[in-house]
Amino acid sequence: MMMLELLWLVPALPIAGFLILVIAGRLLSRPWIAAVGVGSVGLAFGAAVTVGISFMGAAPAANSYVQHLWTWMSVGGFTPSLSLYLDALSLVMVLVVTSVGFLIHLYSAEFMAAEEGYARFFAYMNLFVGAMLTLVLADDLLLLYLGWEGVGLCSYLLIGFWYKDPLNGLAARKAFVVTRIGDTAMSIGLFLIATNLGTLRIQEVMYLAAGHWAVGSGMAVAAAALLLGGAIGKSAQLPLQTWLPDAMAGPTPVSALIHAATMVTAGVYLIARTHLLFTLAPAVQAAVAGIGALTLLSAGFSALTQRDIKRVLAYSTIGQIGYMFLALGAGAWSAAIFHFMTHAFFKALLFLGAGMVILSLDHEHDIFKMGGLRSQLPAVFWTFLIGACSLSALPFITAGFYSKDLILFYSLASPLGNRWLWTAGVLGAFITSLYTFRMVFIIFFGEAKSLTGRRPGIMMTAPVVILAALSLLAGFIELPASFGNVRIFSAFMNNALPAIAVRAGASEAETTLMAFAAVVSLLGIFLAYVLFFAKPRYADSLASVLPGRLLHRFWFAGWGFDRFYETFIVRPFLWIARTNREDFIDLFYLGMIWTGRSLSTMLSLSQNGKVRMYAAGIAFGAVVALAIVVFL
């Protein structure tokens, strides 16, 4: 238990690094800035491992540990506290955030070495990790919301890190405003929970909600729907997904951190952590699955048309988070977290690999201006290929295959699953392998279109090698019955999340479903080989016909969501703002002022100094008063 008491150090160390860099960053040399920035997250990872070993070696009562630090306030029986909660779910999240965060920080020390604002960059990154750790360790929804808003603030600061370019500032503001929509819904949900249940402590909320709200009751549906609104905004799901592709304006390590270990996974964690509220609202839980299915398909088609390497990966992230939402909606809680973990490894690897390509080509992002990099950047090619294989769920040897296969199985076999969710998941797997290997074949094969310059050093290469190993090996802790029946991850997660039952007879079909999913992934890779390497004229022919051109334009523009919002929300709002420069609310107060001045002018006319007029006024008033008394 002594080691568990070190839990507070996990979020505190990155926050301490942030404070040091803010206060003394200008006085430190670049090596010392990197030491503080990287070291603080590395120490947090060490503390997380120490706490994790202690927790798994001798699990506390109820399979959870609460560390109370202090009470924020005590008002009318409402006593939100600064307490940390550790269970299987939060431990997995903490280990992934700190490990991947540390590798990204180590990579950043070299990637950002020539950039201005070195201390500012690491300060923001440290705060980002600290806020995410606060979010996932919070025992109280109010503290969770503090971390939630913290990652939102840091995303704004980091997306707009190169603020001298106006487009970067615009992308940062877009991310901040769009996610604010979901955050507003979430804050209303917290008010609803606090006023109805009298607490925001997560475990108490779950217990009281089960006792006070019937399944499908209005309050349960409202609370779950409002929390879902927050999750949709942070995790970039339909219809609030538009901010994430533009978030690629930030430095590549920022993109890796946002997509792999922080920010977009916050919504997945929120739903998993408050899972009981969603089981009390079946309609909302079904909406979670439906939103995930639609998002993974729409994002996949958009990724097929992108030219910017980072935007391809951005749409890929939207789609993979869609898989996690699909799993959550189907009640496959541990499967969603398993895919979160494997996705963190291979998506961080792909973004860091993309950053190495971009840096070696003098900040070129267009994949069609690359080509032939397999021989020029062999280490980047092999590690990027491993990440691409895992994202594409290459059968049997990649972590992504086992986590995605688990989601596909439960999307059909779960009592909450159905053939539509499974079909969407399988189609999404095909599209994923197609756009992923489109990227691989265009970038690394074919004719070289440009020569590489700067080559990555050991601080950039070591993290991608480690992530490549994790992208291959991490899946073997959860294997299907026909392939070893290893259930290490789900058995551990069942200590914090409900185990999922399957429909009668569904287990017998698991091998068939797995084989079908494997064939679908391989088919997507083969089609990518034909269209983008062996016979590229076929792809050109498809894009040249009118339906192909229209679909390409539509998908490239993100299904027109940005244009729709610009036309029906942004422009009308700006028109109202310009028209209402003086603020129509002020008309009410200006009217009061005008009325007061008019009455004052009228009354001042009676003050003319003529005694006869005063006497007549008094007489008239007396007559009116007597008339009222007599006749009324």
XYZ file of C-alpha atoms in Angstrom:
632
model
C 0.000 0.000 0.000
C 2.937 2.329 0.569
C 3.633 2.431 -3.165
C 0.011 3.322 -3.888
C 0.476 6.476 -1.863
C 2.775 7.737 -4.627
C -0.247 8.033 -6.926
C -0.429 11.815 -6.536
C 3.014 12.106 -8.127
C 1.723 10.814 -11.469
C -0.199 13.994 -12.404
C 1.903 16.255 -10.169
C 5.243 15.644 -11.904
C 4.230 16.879 -15.395
C 2.465 19.855 -13.805
C 5.653 20.598 -11.837
C 7.599 20.470 -15.105
C 5.141 22.954 -16.580
C 5.605 25.347 -13.650
C 9.402 25.143 -13.822
C 9.412 25.901 -17.542
C 6.943 28.764 -17.183
C 8.887 30.385 -14.360
C 12.479 29.670 -15.370
C 12.254 28.551 -19.004
C 13.929 31.689 -20.358
C 16.890 31.169 -18.052
C 17.508 27.543 -19.038
C 19.534 26.293 -21.985
C 17.850 24.003 -24.513
C 19.357 20.778 -23.082
C 18.031 21.711 -19.632
C 14.617 22.612 -21.066
C 14.468 19.202 -22.739
C 15.621 17.530 -19.527
C 12.814 19.149 -17.555
C 10.162 18.608 -20.231
C 11.054 15.013 -21.050
C 12.214 14.078 -17.574
C 9.048 15.155 -15.775
C 6.906 12.896 -17.982
C 9.470 10.097 -17.751
C 9.353 10.295 -13.959
C 5.553 10.257 -14.110
C 5.763 7.063 -16.170
C 8.114 5.579 -13.584
C 5.713 6.505 -10.784
C 2.809 5.022 -12.762
C 4.689 1.745 -13.250
C 5.565 1.603 -9.555
C 1.971 2.237 -8.530
C 0.718 -0.239 -11.141
C 2.994 -3.027 -9.922
C 1.824 -2.426 -6.353
C -1.828 -2.341 -7.411
C -1.675 -5.541 -9.465
C 0.538 -7.339 -6.944
C -1.884 -6.837 -4.059
C -5.136 -5.320 -5.265
C -6.916 -3.291 -2.552
C -10.421 -4.034 -1.360
C -13.089 -3.547 -4.033
C -10.280 -3.571 -6.622
C -9.855 0.189 -6.296
C -7.814 2.706 -4.357
C -8.879 6.233 -3.422
C -6.331 8.863 -2.388
C -7.992 11.857 -0.764
C -5.826 14.967 -0.964
C -8.135 17.742 0.222
C -11.693 19.020 0.075
C -12.400 21.933 -2.247
C -15.500 23.210 -0.503
C -18.411 22.177 1.676
C -21.667 23.941 0.835
C -25.084 22.616 1.823
C -23.871 19.034 1.962
C -22.111 19.336 -1.406
C -18.436 18.539 -0.790
C -16.411 18.077 -3.986
C -12.922 16.863 -3.195
C -9.568 16.625 -4.847
C -9.267 12.848 -4.704
C -7.632 10.374 -7.045
C -9.280 7.075 -7.970
C -7.261 4.105 -9.212
C -8.793 0.961 -10.649
C -8.108 -1.247 -13.655
C -9.567 1.305 -16.101
C -7.693 4.336 -14.800
C -4.471 2.325 -14.436
C -4.509 1.296 -18.111
C -5.225 4.879 -19.116
C -2.439 6.234 -16.914
C 0.141 3.744 -18.188
C -0.723 4.489 -21.817
C -0.768 8.278 -21.354
C 2.558 8.376 -19.497
C 4.393 5.826 -21.657
C 3.285 7.181 -25.023
C 3.536 10.739 -23.711
C 7.129 10.131 -22.621
C 8.104 8.700 -26.026
C 6.513 11.671 -27.810
C 8.324 14.103 -25.509
C 11.632 12.337 -26.169
C 10.987 12.546 -29.918
C 10.065 16.237 -29.564
C 13.403 17.108 -27.961
C 15.060 16.519 -31.336
C 12.148 17.360 -33.652
C 11.654 20.840 -32.175
C 15.353 21.561 -31.551
C 15.577 24.288 -34.201
C 12.228 25.933 -33.427
C 11.540 29.125 -31.511
C 9.631 28.851 -28.265
C 11.346 25.633 -27.151
C 10.537 26.157 -23.464
C 6.988 27.280 -24.281
C 6.431 24.123 -26.327
C 7.503 21.770 -23.550
C 5.579 23.771 -20.957
C 2.377 23.316 -22.957
C 3.114 19.626 -23.576
C 3.754 18.988 -19.886
C 0.541 20.719 -18.920
C -1.296 18.700 -21.574
C -0.118 15.410 -20.072
C -0.782 16.636 -16.523
C -4.342 17.673 -17.421
C -5.048 14.320 -19.078
C -3.730 12.425 -16.070
C -5.906 14.559 -13.789
C -8.885 13.709 -15.982
C -8.392 9.942 -15.895
C -7.512 9.747 -12.188
C -10.294 12.026 -10.923
C -12.573 10.526 -8.303
C -14.974 13.418 -8.741
C -16.691 14.635 -11.901
C -15.786 18.217 -11.014
C -12.077 17.355 -10.909
C -12.539 15.351 -14.112
C -14.074 18.442 -15.690
C -11.055 20.494 -14.611
C -8.768 18.090 -16.461
C -11.264 18.041 -19.342
C -11.050 21.806 -19.769
C -7.299 21.654 -19.221
C -6.721 19.425 -22.237
C -9.020 21.709 -24.245
C -6.932 24.746 -23.304
C -3.660 22.961 -24.089
C -4.958 21.792 -27.458
C -5.712 25.424 -28.322
C -2.230 26.541 -27.249
C -0.439 23.733 -29.099
C -2.471 23.708 -32.312
C -1.765 27.425 -32.587
C 1.845 27.062 -31.422
C 3.150 28.640 -34.649
C 0.818 31.573 -34.077
C 2.541 33.909 -36.548
C 0.695 32.084 -39.328
C -2.949 33.294 -39.170
C -4.212 29.917 -40.438
C -2.736 28.202 -37.399
C -4.524 30.611 -35.098
C -7.754 29.979 -36.986
C -7.361 26.208 -36.604
C -6.727 26.620 -32.868
C -9.809 28.794 -32.438
C -11.891 26.337 -34.433
C -10.832 23.465 -32.180
C -11.578 25.541 -29.088
C -15.018 26.700 -30.266
C -16.242 23.376 -31.664
C -15.237 21.396 -28.587
C -16.832 24.112 -26.451
C -20.226 23.008 -27.810
C -19.763 19.559 -26.354
C -18.241 20.961 -23.167
C -21.327 23.115 -22.613
C -23.569 20.057 -22.906
C -21.349 18.193 -20.474
C -21.385 21.023 -17.913
C -25.203 21.081 -18.032
C -25.130 17.321 -17.467
C -22.954 17.783 -14.385
C -25.398 20.372 -13.008
C -28.250 17.933 -13.605
C -26.420 15.108 -11.822
C -25.390 17.307 -8.886
C -28.878 18.743 -8.323
C -30.642 15.374 -8.605
C -28.184 13.085 -6.854
C -26.479 15.578 -4.525
C -22.939 14.490 -5.380
C -20.398 14.431 -8.183
C -18.237 11.618 -6.809
C -18.246 9.177 -9.689
C -18.776 5.979 -7.738
C -21.531 7.557 -5.629
C -23.177 8.895 -8.774
C -23.253 5.379 -10.246
C -24.685 3.894 -7.052
C -27.322 6.588 -6.525
C -28.317 6.695 -10.195
C -29.028 2.955 -10.140
C -31.197 3.421 -7.058
C -33.052 6.580 -8.073
C -33.482 6.353 -11.843
C -35.314 3.582 -13.616
C -33.999 2.206 -16.901
C -35.096 4.555 -19.669
C -36.248 7.299 -17.284
C -36.116 10.894 -18.469
C -33.418 11.928 -16.005
C -31.161 9.005 -16.915
C -31.570 9.693 -20.622
C -30.929 13.421 -20.173
C -27.801 12.885 -18.063
C -26.348 10.283 -20.437
C -27.190 12.345 -23.530
C -25.520 15.445 -22.116
C -22.380 13.521 -21.195
C -22.437 12.004 -24.680
C -22.477 15.545 -26.091
C -19.242 16.279 -24.262
C -17.691 13.020 -25.464
C -18.651 13.723 -29.085
C -16.957 17.121 -28.983
C -13.698 15.978 -27.397
C -13.456 12.741 -29.375
C -14.315 14.401 -32.714
C -17.316 12.253 -33.585
C -20.225 13.196 -35.836
C -21.316 15.957 -36.039
C -18.514 17.747 -34.121
C -15.588 16.108 -35.930
C -14.644 19.099 -38.095
C -12.001 20.508 -35.765
C -9.650 17.527 -35.816
C -8.368 17.588 -39.433
C -7.585 21.304 -39.087
C -5.763 20.595 -35.821
C -2.911 19.279 -37.970
C -1.696 22.900 -38.103
C 0.255 22.240 -34.915
C 3.699 20.582 -34.763
C 3.673 16.843 -35.523
C 4.460 15.755 -31.920
C 1.384 17.711 -30.856
C -0.702 15.800 -33.401
C 0.693 12.530 -32.066
C -0.108 13.465 -28.469
C -3.637 14.673 -29.264
C -4.489 11.635 -31.375
C -2.751 8.850 -29.472
C -2.753 9.536 -25.747
C -4.805 12.627 -24.872
C -7.752 14.784 -25.914
C -9.640 12.636 -28.437
C -9.603 9.579 -26.180
C -11.095 11.582 -23.304
C -14.622 11.039 -24.619
C -14.085 7.270 -24.777
C -12.855 7.286 -21.179
C -15.794 9.418 -20.001
C -18.369 6.988 -21.417
C -16.516 3.968 -20.050
C -16.110 5.561 -16.621
C -19.822 6.492 -16.389
C -20.985 3.295 -18.104
C -23.809 2.695 -15.644
C -25.527 5.933 -16.681
C -25.524 4.694 -20.274
C -26.922 1.289 -19.341
C -29.765 3.177 -17.636
C -30.394 4.986 -20.936
C -30.528 2.283 -23.651
C -31.549 4.785 -26.329
C -28.451 6.885 -25.659
C -26.206 3.821 -25.588
C -27.626 2.766 -28.957
C -26.895 6.290 -30.211
C -23.265 5.866 -29.093
C -22.943 2.775 -31.298
C -24.739 4.417 -34.213
C -22.624 7.557 -34.056
C -19.462 5.449 -33.939
C -20.531 3.379 -36.968
C -21.416 6.427 -39.067
C -18.269 8.256 -38.016
C -15.876 5.435 -38.870
C -17.404 5.127 -42.357
C -17.525 8.844 -43.165
C -13.977 9.396 -41.882
C -12.678 6.434 -43.863
C -14.049 7.715 -47.166
C -12.622 11.179 -46.459
C -9.196 9.708 -45.679
C -9.216 8.050 -49.115
C -9.091 11.436 -50.845
C -6.631 13.457 -48.768
C -3.235 14.592 -50.057
C -1.760 15.857 -46.759
C -0.155 12.952 -44.897
C -1.236 14.306 -41.510
C -4.839 14.845 -42.637
C -5.010 11.210 -43.758
C -3.943 10.196 -40.267
C -6.353 12.707 -38.715
C -9.350 11.196 -40.495
C -7.979 7.797 -39.548
C -8.091 8.787 -35.887
C -11.697 9.948 -36.211
C -12.547 6.554 -37.701
C -10.688 4.534 -35.055
C -12.362 6.482 -32.246
C -15.578 5.592 -34.080
C -14.709 1.915 -33.560
C -14.291 2.583 -29.846
C -17.690 4.300 -29.710
C -19.221 1.363 -31.580
C -17.807 -1.016 -28.976
C -19.029 1.140 -26.085
C -22.499 1.296 -27.592
C -22.544 -2.482 -27.988
C -21.635 -2.894 -24.319
C -18.145 -4.216 -25.150
C -16.487 -1.931 -22.612
C -13.165 -3.761 -22.294
C -12.914 -4.189 -26.092
C -13.158 -0.396 -26.509
C -10.352 0.176 -23.995
C -8.258 -2.583 -25.574
C -8.526 -0.834 -28.942
C -7.737 2.473 -27.242
C -4.470 0.968 -26.012
C -3.369 -0.600 -29.299
C -4.487 2.492 -31.221
C -2.350 4.689 -28.974
C 0.728 2.685 -29.933
C 0.262 2.449 -33.693
C -1.215 5.924 -34.167
C 1.616 7.581 -32.210
C 4.022 5.538 -34.341
C 2.378 6.669 -37.592
C 2.344 10.345 -36.620
C 5.944 10.283 -35.460
C 6.925 8.452 -38.648
C 5.045 11.059 -40.682
C 6.941 13.767 -38.822
C 10.262 12.159 -39.786
C 9.182 12.095 -43.428
C 8.001 15.711 -43.305
C 11.189 16.898 -41.626
C 13.445 15.050 -44.079
C 11.590 16.635 -47.035
C 11.844 20.195 -45.701
C 8.312 20.260 -44.258
C 6.563 18.821 -47.311
C 3.118 17.359 -46.445
C 1.756 16.388 -49.868
C 2.061 12.610 -50.330
C 2.000 13.011 -54.124
C 5.221 15.012 -53.917
C 6.944 12.160 -52.100
C 7.666 8.662 -53.386
C 10.556 6.223 -53.343
C 11.435 6.956 -49.718
C 11.770 3.271 -48.887
C 15.452 3.269 -49.868
C 16.223 6.769 -48.609
C 14.674 6.347 -45.155
C 14.773 2.594 -44.427
C 14.253 2.866 -40.647
C 11.293 5.178 -41.150
C 9.863 2.867 -43.825
C 9.940 -0.302 -41.734
C 8.556 1.273 -38.585
C 5.886 3.181 -40.531
C 4.985 -0.051 -42.337
C 4.483 -1.820 -38.991
C 2.190 0.979 -37.835
C 0.274 0.832 -41.121
C -0.118 -2.947 -40.817
C -1.465 -2.583 -37.288
C -3.883 0.161 -38.332
C -5.001 -2.025 -41.233
C -5.455 -5.004 -38.876
C -3.018 -7.254 -40.749
C -4.071 -10.697 -39.536
C -2.442 -12.579 -36.668
C 0.775 -10.574 -36.290
C -0.381 -7.053 -35.345
C -1.999 -5.644 -32.226
C -4.563 -3.752 -34.273
C -5.920 -7.001 -35.699
C -6.796 -8.461 -32.310
C -8.358 -5.310 -30.877
C -10.378 -4.551 -34.018
C -11.429 -8.193 -34.400
C -12.717 -8.160 -30.831
C -14.880 -5.117 -31.582
C -16.208 -6.680 -34.789
C -17.081 -9.903 -32.947
C -18.969 -8.141 -30.157
C -20.707 -5.789 -32.600
C -22.584 -8.880 -33.783
C -22.430 -11.283 -30.826
C -23.310 -8.827 -28.056
C -26.961 -8.610 -26.922
C -26.772 -4.934 -27.957
C -25.084 -5.657 -31.284
C -26.667 -6.269 -34.651
C -25.764 -7.035 -38.255
C -25.820 -3.347 -39.211
C -23.113 -2.452 -36.709
C -21.050 -5.455 -37.792
C -21.442 -4.565 -41.477
C -20.356 -0.988 -40.813
C -17.349 -2.240 -38.865
C -16.282 -4.679 -41.587
C -16.711 -2.095 -44.341
C -14.734 0.360 -42.236
C -11.941 -2.210 -41.865
C -11.760 -2.597 -45.650
C -11.642 1.175 -46.211
C -9.020 1.564 -43.462
C -6.611 -0.900 -45.065
C -7.267 0.693 -48.466
C -6.452 4.296 -47.483
C -3.604 3.257 -45.186
C -1.721 1.352 -47.851
C -2.596 3.995 -50.424
C -0.465 6.224 -48.222
C 2.299 3.602 -47.881
C 2.590 2.846 -51.598
C 2.530 6.504 -52.660
C 5.074 7.671 -50.074
C 7.568 4.836 -49.974
C 7.312 3.092 -53.342
C 7.479 4.167 -56.941
C 9.608 6.935 -58.354
C 11.388 9.323 -55.988
C 10.041 12.837 -56.515
C 12.330 14.644 -54.083
C 15.559 14.050 -52.193
C 15.700 13.770 -48.457
C 17.649 16.218 -46.374
C 17.786 16.000 -42.613
C 17.906 12.443 -41.281
C 16.363 11.555 -37.900
C 18.709 11.005 -34.977
C 18.557 8.514 -32.126
C 16.104 10.575 -30.045
C 13.581 10.425 -32.879
C 14.354 6.883 -34.002
C 14.276 5.142 -30.601
C 10.655 6.097 -29.780
C 9.319 4.843 -33.129
C 11.196 1.545 -32.765
C 9.686 1.016 -29.305
C 6.220 1.918 -30.578
C 6.673 -0.431 -33.529
C 7.419 -3.291 -31.138
C 4.331 -2.437 -29.064
C 2.215 -2.210 -32.234
C 3.130 -5.824 -32.941
C 3.177 -7.385 -29.476
C 0.506 -5.596 -27.449
C -2.338 -7.554 -29.039
C -1.180 -10.909 -27.690
C -2.564 -10.207 -24.216
C -6.091 -10.738 -25.574
C -6.543 -13.588 -28.067
C -9.754 -15.224 -29.325
C -10.755 -18.739 -28.240
C -9.624 -20.264 -31.531
C -6.198 -18.659 -31.299
C -5.013 -19.387 -27.784
C -7.939 -18.056 -25.715
C -5.775 -15.579 -23.802
C -7.974 -13.207 -21.785
C -5.429 -11.307 -19.697
C -6.641 -7.827 -20.622
C -10.390 -8.443 -20.372
C -9.983 -10.351 -17.091
C -8.143 -7.374 -15.640
C -10.635 -4.836 -17.022
C -13.586 -6.827 -15.644
C -12.504 -5.631 -12.207
C -13.649 -2.140 -13.208
C -16.080 -2.621 -16.104
C -18.953 -5.075 -16.579
C -18.095 -8.299 -18.361
C -19.968 -8.751 -21.610
C -22.177 -11.721 -22.357
C -22.649 -13.042 -25.870
C -25.717 -14.388 -27.567
C -26.318 -18.113 -27.530
C -24.329 -19.842 -30.256
C -22.330 -16.724 -31.117
C -19.056 -18.079 -29.734
C -19.049 -20.886 -32.287
C -18.996 -18.306 -35.084
C -16.013 -16.394 -33.686
C -13.466 -18.194 -35.858
C -15.518 -17.645 -39.007
C -15.969 -13.956 -38.234
C -12.256 -13.568 -37.510
C -11.324 -15.252 -40.791
C -13.755 -13.037 -42.695
C -12.330 -9.887 -41.077
C -8.806 -11.050 -41.953
C -9.750 -11.572 -45.599
C -11.407 -8.132 -45.735
C -8.263 -6.424 -44.427
C -6.029 -8.302 -46.867
C -8.388 -7.469 -49.717
C -8.123 -3.761 -48.894
C -4.316 -3.961 -48.910
C -4.338 -5.824 -52.233
C -6.694 -3.299 -53.818
C -4.438 -0.465 -52.610
C -1.490 -2.245 -54.241
C -3.349 -2.465 -57.545
C -4.762 1.067 -57.573
C -1.816 3.012 -56.201
C 1.243 1.017 -57.214
C 0.758 -1.660 -59.862
C -1.976 -0.012 -61.975
C -2.367 3.623 -60.859
C -4.188 4.441 -64.092
C -7.205 2.568 -62.703
C -7.410 5.014 -59.791
C -6.968 7.941 -62.190
C -9.782 6.601 -64.370
C -12.116 6.275 -61.398
C -11.366 9.843 -60.315
C -11.788 11.271 -63.821
C -15.403 10.227 -64.478
C -18.089 12.628 -63.282
C -19.437 10.526 -60.356
C -15.868 9.874 -59.234
C -14.944 13.559 -59.384
C -18.034 14.570 -57.427
C -17.509 11.934 -54.742
C -13.813 12.810 -54.485
C -14.627 16.482 -54.013
C -17.375 15.708 -51.507
C -15.263 13.344 -49.419
C -12.198 15.585 -49.664
C -14.280 18.408 -48.158
C -15.244 16.224 -45.206
C -18.758 15.508 -46.493
C -19.523 19.218 -46.601
C -19.827 19.697 -42.833
C -17.554 22.735 -42.800
C -19.461 24.357 -45.643
C -22.791 23.623 -43.979
C -21.667 25.155 -40.682
C -20.101 28.118 -42.467
C -23.317 28.785 -44.421
C -25.963 28.209 -41.769
C -24.197 29.033 -38.502
C -20.979 31.022 -38.874
C -22.045 33.536 -41.526
C -25.493 34.261 -40.000
C -23.849 34.716 -36.615
C -21.263 37.118 -38.038
C -24.013 39.021 -39.894
C -25.990 39.401 -36.679
C -22.843 40.549 -34.879
C -22.078 43.173 -37.531
C -25.688 44.350 -37.679
C -25.938 44.496 -33.943
C -22.761 46.420 -33.254
C -24.608 48.576 -30.699
C -26.156 45.466 -29.090
C -29.967 45.382 -29.194
C -30.056 44.487 -25.489
C -28.915 48.057 -24.836
C -32.146 49.355 -26.441
C -34.040 48.350 -23.299
C -31.768 50.437 -21.086
C -31.676 53.312 -23.578
C -35.506 53.253 -23.550
C -35.537 53.554 -19.764
C -33.167 56.505 -19.973
C -35.316 58.215 -22.651
C -38.486 57.653 -20.584
C -36.892 59.103 -17.490
C -35.611 62.157 -19.337
C -39.025 62.762 -20.976
C -40.861 62.564 -17.663
C -38.287 64.868 -16.119
C -38.830 67.390 -18.941
C -42.614 67.252 -18.521
C -42.457 67.686 -14.770
C -39.967 70.525 -15.032
C -42.557 72.487 -17.054
C -44.737 72.661 -13.945
C -41.960 74.445 -12.050
C -42.543 77.907 -13.609
C -42.675 80.139 -10.463
C -46.372 81.196 -10.981
C -48.285 80.862 -7.693
C -51.680 80.907 -9.424
C -50.701 77.841 -11.471
C -49.541 76.054 -8.321
C -52.860 76.850 -6.561
C -54.844 75.669 -9.591
C -52.859 72.452 -9.631
C -53.529 71.855 -5.947
C -57.245 72.506 -6.427
C -57.407 70.212 -9.428
C -55.649 67.463 -7.523
C -58.022 67.864 -4.579
C -61.060 67.599 -6.888
C -59.658 64.421 -8.477
C -58.968 62.902 -5.061
C -62.494 63.706 -3.757
C -64.017 62.304 -6.965
C -62.173 59.046 -6.478
C -63.360 58.797 -2.858
C -66.981 59.619 -3.718
C -67.464 57.587 -6.859
C -65.177 54.625 -6.198
